[in-house]
mmCIF file of C-alpha atoms in Angstrom:
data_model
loop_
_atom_site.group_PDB
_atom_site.id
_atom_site.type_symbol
_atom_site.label_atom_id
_atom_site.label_comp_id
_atom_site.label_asym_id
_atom_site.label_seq_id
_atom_site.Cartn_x
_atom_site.Cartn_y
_atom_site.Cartn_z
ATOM 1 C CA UNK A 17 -4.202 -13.982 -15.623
ATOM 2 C CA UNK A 18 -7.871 -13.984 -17.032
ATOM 3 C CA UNK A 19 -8.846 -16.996 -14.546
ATOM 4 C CA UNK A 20 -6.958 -15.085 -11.545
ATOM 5 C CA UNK A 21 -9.029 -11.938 -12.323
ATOM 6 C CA UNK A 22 -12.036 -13.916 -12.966
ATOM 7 C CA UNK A 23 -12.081 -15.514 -10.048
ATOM 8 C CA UNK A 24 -11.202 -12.479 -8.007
ATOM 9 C CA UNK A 25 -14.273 -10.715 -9.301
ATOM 10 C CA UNK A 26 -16.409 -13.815 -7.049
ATOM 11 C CA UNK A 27 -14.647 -11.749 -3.892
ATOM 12 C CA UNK A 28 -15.234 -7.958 -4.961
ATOM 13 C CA UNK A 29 -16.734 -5.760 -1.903
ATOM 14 C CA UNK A 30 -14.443 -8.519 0.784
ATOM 15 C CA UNK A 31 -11.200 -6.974 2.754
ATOM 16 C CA UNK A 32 -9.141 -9.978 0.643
ATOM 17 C CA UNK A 33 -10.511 -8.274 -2.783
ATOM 18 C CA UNK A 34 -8.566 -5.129 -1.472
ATOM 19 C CA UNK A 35 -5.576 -6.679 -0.627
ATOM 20 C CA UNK A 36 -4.729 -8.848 -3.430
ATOM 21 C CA UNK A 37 -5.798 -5.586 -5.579
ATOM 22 C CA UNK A 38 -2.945 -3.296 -4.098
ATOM 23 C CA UNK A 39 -0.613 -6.288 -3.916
ATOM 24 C CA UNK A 40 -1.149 -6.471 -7.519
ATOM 25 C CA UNK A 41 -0.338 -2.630 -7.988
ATOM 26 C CA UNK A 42 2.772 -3.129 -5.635
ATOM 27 C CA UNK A 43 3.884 -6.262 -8.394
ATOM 28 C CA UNK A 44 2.483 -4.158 -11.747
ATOM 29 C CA UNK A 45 4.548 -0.851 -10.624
ATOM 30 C CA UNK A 46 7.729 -3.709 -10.288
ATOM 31 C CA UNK A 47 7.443 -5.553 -13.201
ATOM 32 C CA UNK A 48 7.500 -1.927 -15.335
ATOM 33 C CA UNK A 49 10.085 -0.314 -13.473
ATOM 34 C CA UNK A 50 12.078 -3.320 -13.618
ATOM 35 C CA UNK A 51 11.858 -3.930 -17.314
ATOM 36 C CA UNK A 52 13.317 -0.459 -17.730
ATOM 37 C CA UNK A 53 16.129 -1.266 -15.326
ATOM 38 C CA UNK A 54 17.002 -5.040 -16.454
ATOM 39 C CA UNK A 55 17.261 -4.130 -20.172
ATOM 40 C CA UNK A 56 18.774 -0.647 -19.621
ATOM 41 C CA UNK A 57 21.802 -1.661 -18.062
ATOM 42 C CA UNK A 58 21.749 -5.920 -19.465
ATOM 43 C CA UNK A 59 21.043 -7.387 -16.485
ATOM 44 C CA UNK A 60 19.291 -11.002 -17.013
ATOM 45 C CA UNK A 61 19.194 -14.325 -15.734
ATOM 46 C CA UNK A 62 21.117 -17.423 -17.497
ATOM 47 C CA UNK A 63 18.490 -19.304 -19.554
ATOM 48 C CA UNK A 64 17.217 -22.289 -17.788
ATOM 49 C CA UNK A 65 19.019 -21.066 -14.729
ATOM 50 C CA UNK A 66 17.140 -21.656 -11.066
ATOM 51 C CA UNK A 67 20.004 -21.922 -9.120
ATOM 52 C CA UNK A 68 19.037 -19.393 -6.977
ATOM 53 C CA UNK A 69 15.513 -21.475 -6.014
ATOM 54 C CA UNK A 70 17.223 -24.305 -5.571
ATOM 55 C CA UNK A 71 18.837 -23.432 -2.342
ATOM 56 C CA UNK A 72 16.409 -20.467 -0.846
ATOM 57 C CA UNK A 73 12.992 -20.835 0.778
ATOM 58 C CA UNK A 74 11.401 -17.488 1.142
ATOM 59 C CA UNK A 75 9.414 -16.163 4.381
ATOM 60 C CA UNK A 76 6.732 -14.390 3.120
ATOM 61 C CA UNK A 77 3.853 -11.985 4.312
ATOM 62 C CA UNK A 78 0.444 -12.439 4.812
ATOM 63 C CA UNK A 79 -0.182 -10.346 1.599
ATOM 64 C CA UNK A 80 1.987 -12.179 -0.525
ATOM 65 C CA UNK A 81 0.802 -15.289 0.973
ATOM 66 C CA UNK A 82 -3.098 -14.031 -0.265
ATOM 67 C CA UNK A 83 -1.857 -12.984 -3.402
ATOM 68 C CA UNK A 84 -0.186 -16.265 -3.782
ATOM 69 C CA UNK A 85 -3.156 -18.141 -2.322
ATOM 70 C CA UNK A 86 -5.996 -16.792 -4.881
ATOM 71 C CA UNK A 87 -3.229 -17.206 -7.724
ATOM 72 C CA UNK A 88 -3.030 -20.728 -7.332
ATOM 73 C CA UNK A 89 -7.014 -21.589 -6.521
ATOM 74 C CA UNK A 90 -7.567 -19.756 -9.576
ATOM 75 C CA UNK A 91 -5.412 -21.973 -11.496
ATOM 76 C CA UNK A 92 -7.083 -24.770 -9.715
ATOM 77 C CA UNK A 93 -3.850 -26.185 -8.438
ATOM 78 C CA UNK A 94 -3.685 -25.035 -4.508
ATOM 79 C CA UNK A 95 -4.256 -29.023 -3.475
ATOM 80 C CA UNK A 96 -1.513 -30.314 -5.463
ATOM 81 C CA UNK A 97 1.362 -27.432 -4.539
ATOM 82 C CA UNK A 98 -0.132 -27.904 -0.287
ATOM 83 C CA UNK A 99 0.328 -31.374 -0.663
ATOM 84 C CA UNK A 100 3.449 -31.134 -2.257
ATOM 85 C CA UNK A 101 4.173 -28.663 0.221
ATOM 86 C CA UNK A 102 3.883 -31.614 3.087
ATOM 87 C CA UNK A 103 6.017 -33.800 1.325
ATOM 88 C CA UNK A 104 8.899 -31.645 1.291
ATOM 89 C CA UNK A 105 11.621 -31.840 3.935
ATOM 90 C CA UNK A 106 11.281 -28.406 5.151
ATOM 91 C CA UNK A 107 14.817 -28.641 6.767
ATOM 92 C CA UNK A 108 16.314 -29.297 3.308
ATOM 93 C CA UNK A 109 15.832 -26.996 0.315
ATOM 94 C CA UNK A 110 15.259 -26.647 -2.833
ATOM 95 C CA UNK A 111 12.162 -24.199 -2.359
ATOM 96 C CA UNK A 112 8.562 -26.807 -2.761
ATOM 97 C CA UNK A 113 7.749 -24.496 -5.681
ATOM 98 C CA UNK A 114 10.782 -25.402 -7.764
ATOM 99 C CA UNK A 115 10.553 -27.676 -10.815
ATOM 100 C CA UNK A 116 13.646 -28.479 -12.595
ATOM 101 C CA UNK A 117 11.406 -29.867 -15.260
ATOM 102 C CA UNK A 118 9.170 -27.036 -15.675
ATOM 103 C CA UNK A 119 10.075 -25.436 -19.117
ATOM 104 C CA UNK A 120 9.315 -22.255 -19.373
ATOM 105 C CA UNK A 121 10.087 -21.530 -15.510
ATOM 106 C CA UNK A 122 11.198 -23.697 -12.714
ATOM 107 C CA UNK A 123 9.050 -21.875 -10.539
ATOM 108 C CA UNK A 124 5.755 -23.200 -10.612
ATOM 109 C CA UNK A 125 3.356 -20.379 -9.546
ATOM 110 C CA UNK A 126 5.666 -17.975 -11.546
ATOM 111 C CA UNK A 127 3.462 -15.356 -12.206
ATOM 112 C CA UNK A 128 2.405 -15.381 -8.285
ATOM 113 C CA UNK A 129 5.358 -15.890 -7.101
ATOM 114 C CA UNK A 130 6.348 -13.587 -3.731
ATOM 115 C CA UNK A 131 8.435 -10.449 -3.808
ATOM 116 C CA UNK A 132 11.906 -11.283 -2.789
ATOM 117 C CA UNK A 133 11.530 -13.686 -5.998
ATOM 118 C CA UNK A 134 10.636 -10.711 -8.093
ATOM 119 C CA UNK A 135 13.671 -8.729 -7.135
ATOM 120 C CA UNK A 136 15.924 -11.014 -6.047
ATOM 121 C CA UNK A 137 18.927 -11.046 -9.183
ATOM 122 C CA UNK A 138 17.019 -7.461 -10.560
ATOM 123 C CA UNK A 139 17.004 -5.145 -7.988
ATOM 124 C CA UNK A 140 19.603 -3.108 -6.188
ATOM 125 C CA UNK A 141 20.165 -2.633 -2.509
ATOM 126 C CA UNK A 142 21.052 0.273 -0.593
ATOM 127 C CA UNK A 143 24.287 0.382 0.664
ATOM 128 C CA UNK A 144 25.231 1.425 4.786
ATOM 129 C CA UNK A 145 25.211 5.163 3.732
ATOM 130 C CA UNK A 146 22.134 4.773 1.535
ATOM 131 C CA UNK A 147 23.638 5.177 -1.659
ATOM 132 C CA UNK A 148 22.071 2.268 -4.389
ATOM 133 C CA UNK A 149 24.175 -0.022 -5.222
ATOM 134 C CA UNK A 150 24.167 -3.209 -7.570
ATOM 135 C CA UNK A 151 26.293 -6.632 -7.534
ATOM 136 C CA UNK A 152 25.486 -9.383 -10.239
ATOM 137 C CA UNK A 153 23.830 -12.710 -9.050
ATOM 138 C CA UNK A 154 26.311 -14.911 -7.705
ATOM 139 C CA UNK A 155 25.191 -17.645 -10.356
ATOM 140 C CA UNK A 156 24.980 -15.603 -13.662
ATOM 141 C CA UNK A 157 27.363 -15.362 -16.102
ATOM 142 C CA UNK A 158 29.398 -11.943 -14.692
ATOM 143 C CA UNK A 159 28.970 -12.285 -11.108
ATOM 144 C CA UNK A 160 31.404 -9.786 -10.282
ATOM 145 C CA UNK A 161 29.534 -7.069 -12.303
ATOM 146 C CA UNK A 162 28.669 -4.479 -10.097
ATOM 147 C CA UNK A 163 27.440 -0.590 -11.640
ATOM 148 C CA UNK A 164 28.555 2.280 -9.853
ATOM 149 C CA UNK A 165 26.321 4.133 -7.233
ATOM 150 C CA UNK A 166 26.202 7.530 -9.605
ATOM 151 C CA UNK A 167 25.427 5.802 -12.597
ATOM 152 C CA UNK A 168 22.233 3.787 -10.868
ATOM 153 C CA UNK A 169 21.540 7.145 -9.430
ATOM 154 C CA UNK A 170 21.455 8.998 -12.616
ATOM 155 C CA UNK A 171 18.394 6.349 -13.393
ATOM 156 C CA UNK A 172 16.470 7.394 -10.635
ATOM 157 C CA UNK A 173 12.961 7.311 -12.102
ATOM 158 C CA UNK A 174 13.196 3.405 -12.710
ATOM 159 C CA UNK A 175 15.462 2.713 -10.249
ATOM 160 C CA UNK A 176 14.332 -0.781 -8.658
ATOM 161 C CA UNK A 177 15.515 -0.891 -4.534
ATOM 162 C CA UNK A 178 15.110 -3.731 -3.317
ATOM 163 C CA UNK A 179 14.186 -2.060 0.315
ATOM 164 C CA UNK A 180 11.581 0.163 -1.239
ATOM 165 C CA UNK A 181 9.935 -2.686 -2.843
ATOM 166 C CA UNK A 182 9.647 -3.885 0.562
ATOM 167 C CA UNK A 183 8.424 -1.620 2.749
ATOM 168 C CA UNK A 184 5.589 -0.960 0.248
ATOM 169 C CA UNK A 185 4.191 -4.062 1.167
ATOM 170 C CA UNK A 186 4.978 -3.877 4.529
ATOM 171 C CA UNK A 187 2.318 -1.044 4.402
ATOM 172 C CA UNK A 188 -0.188 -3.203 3.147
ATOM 173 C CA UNK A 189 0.298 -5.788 6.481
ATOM 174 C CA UNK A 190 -2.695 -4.848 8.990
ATOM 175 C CA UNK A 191 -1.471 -6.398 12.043
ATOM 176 C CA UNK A 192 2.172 -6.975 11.968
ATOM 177 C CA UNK A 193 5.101 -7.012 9.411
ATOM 178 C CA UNK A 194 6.520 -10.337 10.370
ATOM 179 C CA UNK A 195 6.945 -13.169 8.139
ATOM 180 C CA UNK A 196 6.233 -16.762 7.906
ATOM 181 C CA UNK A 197 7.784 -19.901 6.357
ATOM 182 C CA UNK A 198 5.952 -20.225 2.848
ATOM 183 C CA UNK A 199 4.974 -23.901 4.154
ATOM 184 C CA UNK A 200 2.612 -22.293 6.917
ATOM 185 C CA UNK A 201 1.982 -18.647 5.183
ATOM 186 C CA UNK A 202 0.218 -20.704 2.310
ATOM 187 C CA UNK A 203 -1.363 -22.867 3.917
ATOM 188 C CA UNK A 204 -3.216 -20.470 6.154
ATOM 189 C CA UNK A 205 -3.790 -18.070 3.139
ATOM 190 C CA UNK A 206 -5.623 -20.795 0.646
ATOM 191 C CA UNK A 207 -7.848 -22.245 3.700
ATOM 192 C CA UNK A 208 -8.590 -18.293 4.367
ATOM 193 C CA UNK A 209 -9.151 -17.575 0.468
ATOM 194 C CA UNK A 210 -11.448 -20.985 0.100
ATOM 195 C CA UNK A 211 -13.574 -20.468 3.517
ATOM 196 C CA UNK A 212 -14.273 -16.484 1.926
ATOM 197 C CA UNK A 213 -14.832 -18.024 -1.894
ATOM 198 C CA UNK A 214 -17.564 -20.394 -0.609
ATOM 199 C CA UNK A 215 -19.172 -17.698 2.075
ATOM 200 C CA UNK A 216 -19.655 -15.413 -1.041
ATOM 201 C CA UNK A 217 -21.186 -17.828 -3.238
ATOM 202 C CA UNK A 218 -23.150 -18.990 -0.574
ATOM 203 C CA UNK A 219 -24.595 -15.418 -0.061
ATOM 204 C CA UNK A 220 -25.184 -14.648 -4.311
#
């Protein structure tokens, strides 16, 4: 993450700096939480599994699209994954971001990668009478574990919900709360994060 931070430094004082700064809280407060509640009660993917990627392709937000955005220009690979992006049937999945080949994740902008990707197989939902509840992923080795409301609840602290997750970032959206197709939320976000990259250099 040194380039992603390095670069974000060119944009300190801009309204994207902010954003991708408390989207990066939002995904740091996650990632802890969610380390606590993976290895406390075993809950891991399949190595080398991406089953789950291979048949989903998220609608994201305009802050996970930034976040996403910046991640990839810093890596210097937003041209490649856009025009990947256009070559892909957007009618029929696997996700554009997927790489069967990619060892040490199939997802290629892992580290950037948007929230329902974060929680999706490591989170637990609320059930109708807003108790937590959690179900294995339908692909992983147990997927009829489920753990009992009162024992998630007795983890409260770390508990990840997958809703809470959500509507945290749905307080970081200005205008609106609805989503996009990744295919168009990118593509606007990378265009937006270039045009502001090039204004600030322009003005140092």
């Amino acid at each position: 993450m040194e380039r992603f931070d390095s670069e974000l430094e060119k944009i300190k004082g801009t309204e994207l700096y902010e954003h991708i700064v408390r989207t990066a809280k939002i995904y740091a407060d996650l990632e802890k939480h969610q380390e606590y509640f993976c290895n406390g009660f075993n809950i891991h993917c399949k190595e080398g599994c991406g089953s789950c990627c291979e048949h989903f392709v998220p609608d994201i937000t305009e802050r996970e699209a930034e976040y996403l955005a910046f991640g990839l220009i810093s890596e210097g690979c937003a041209e490649t994954v856009l025009e990947k992006m256009s070559q892909t049937d957007h009618d029929n999945p696997p996700c554009p971001l997927y790489d069967i080949d990619n060892k040490e994740h199939h997802c290629t902008v892992y580290p950037y990668r948007p929230l329902i990707c974060r929680l999706f197989g490591a989170a637990a939902s609320k059930s109708k009478d807003g108790h937590p509840v959690f179900r294995n992923c339908k692909w992983n080795d147990d997927p009829g574990l489920e753990i009992p409301s009162h024992v998630l609840e007795e983890h409260k602290e770390y508990l990840v919900v997958m809703s809470d997750y959500g509507m945290r970032l749905e307080e970081e959206e200005i205008n609106d709360t609805d989503t996009s197709m990744i295919y168009d939320a990118l593509l606007r976000a990378v265009n937006k994060a270039e045009l502001i990259l090039e204004l600030n250099e322009q003005q140092q």
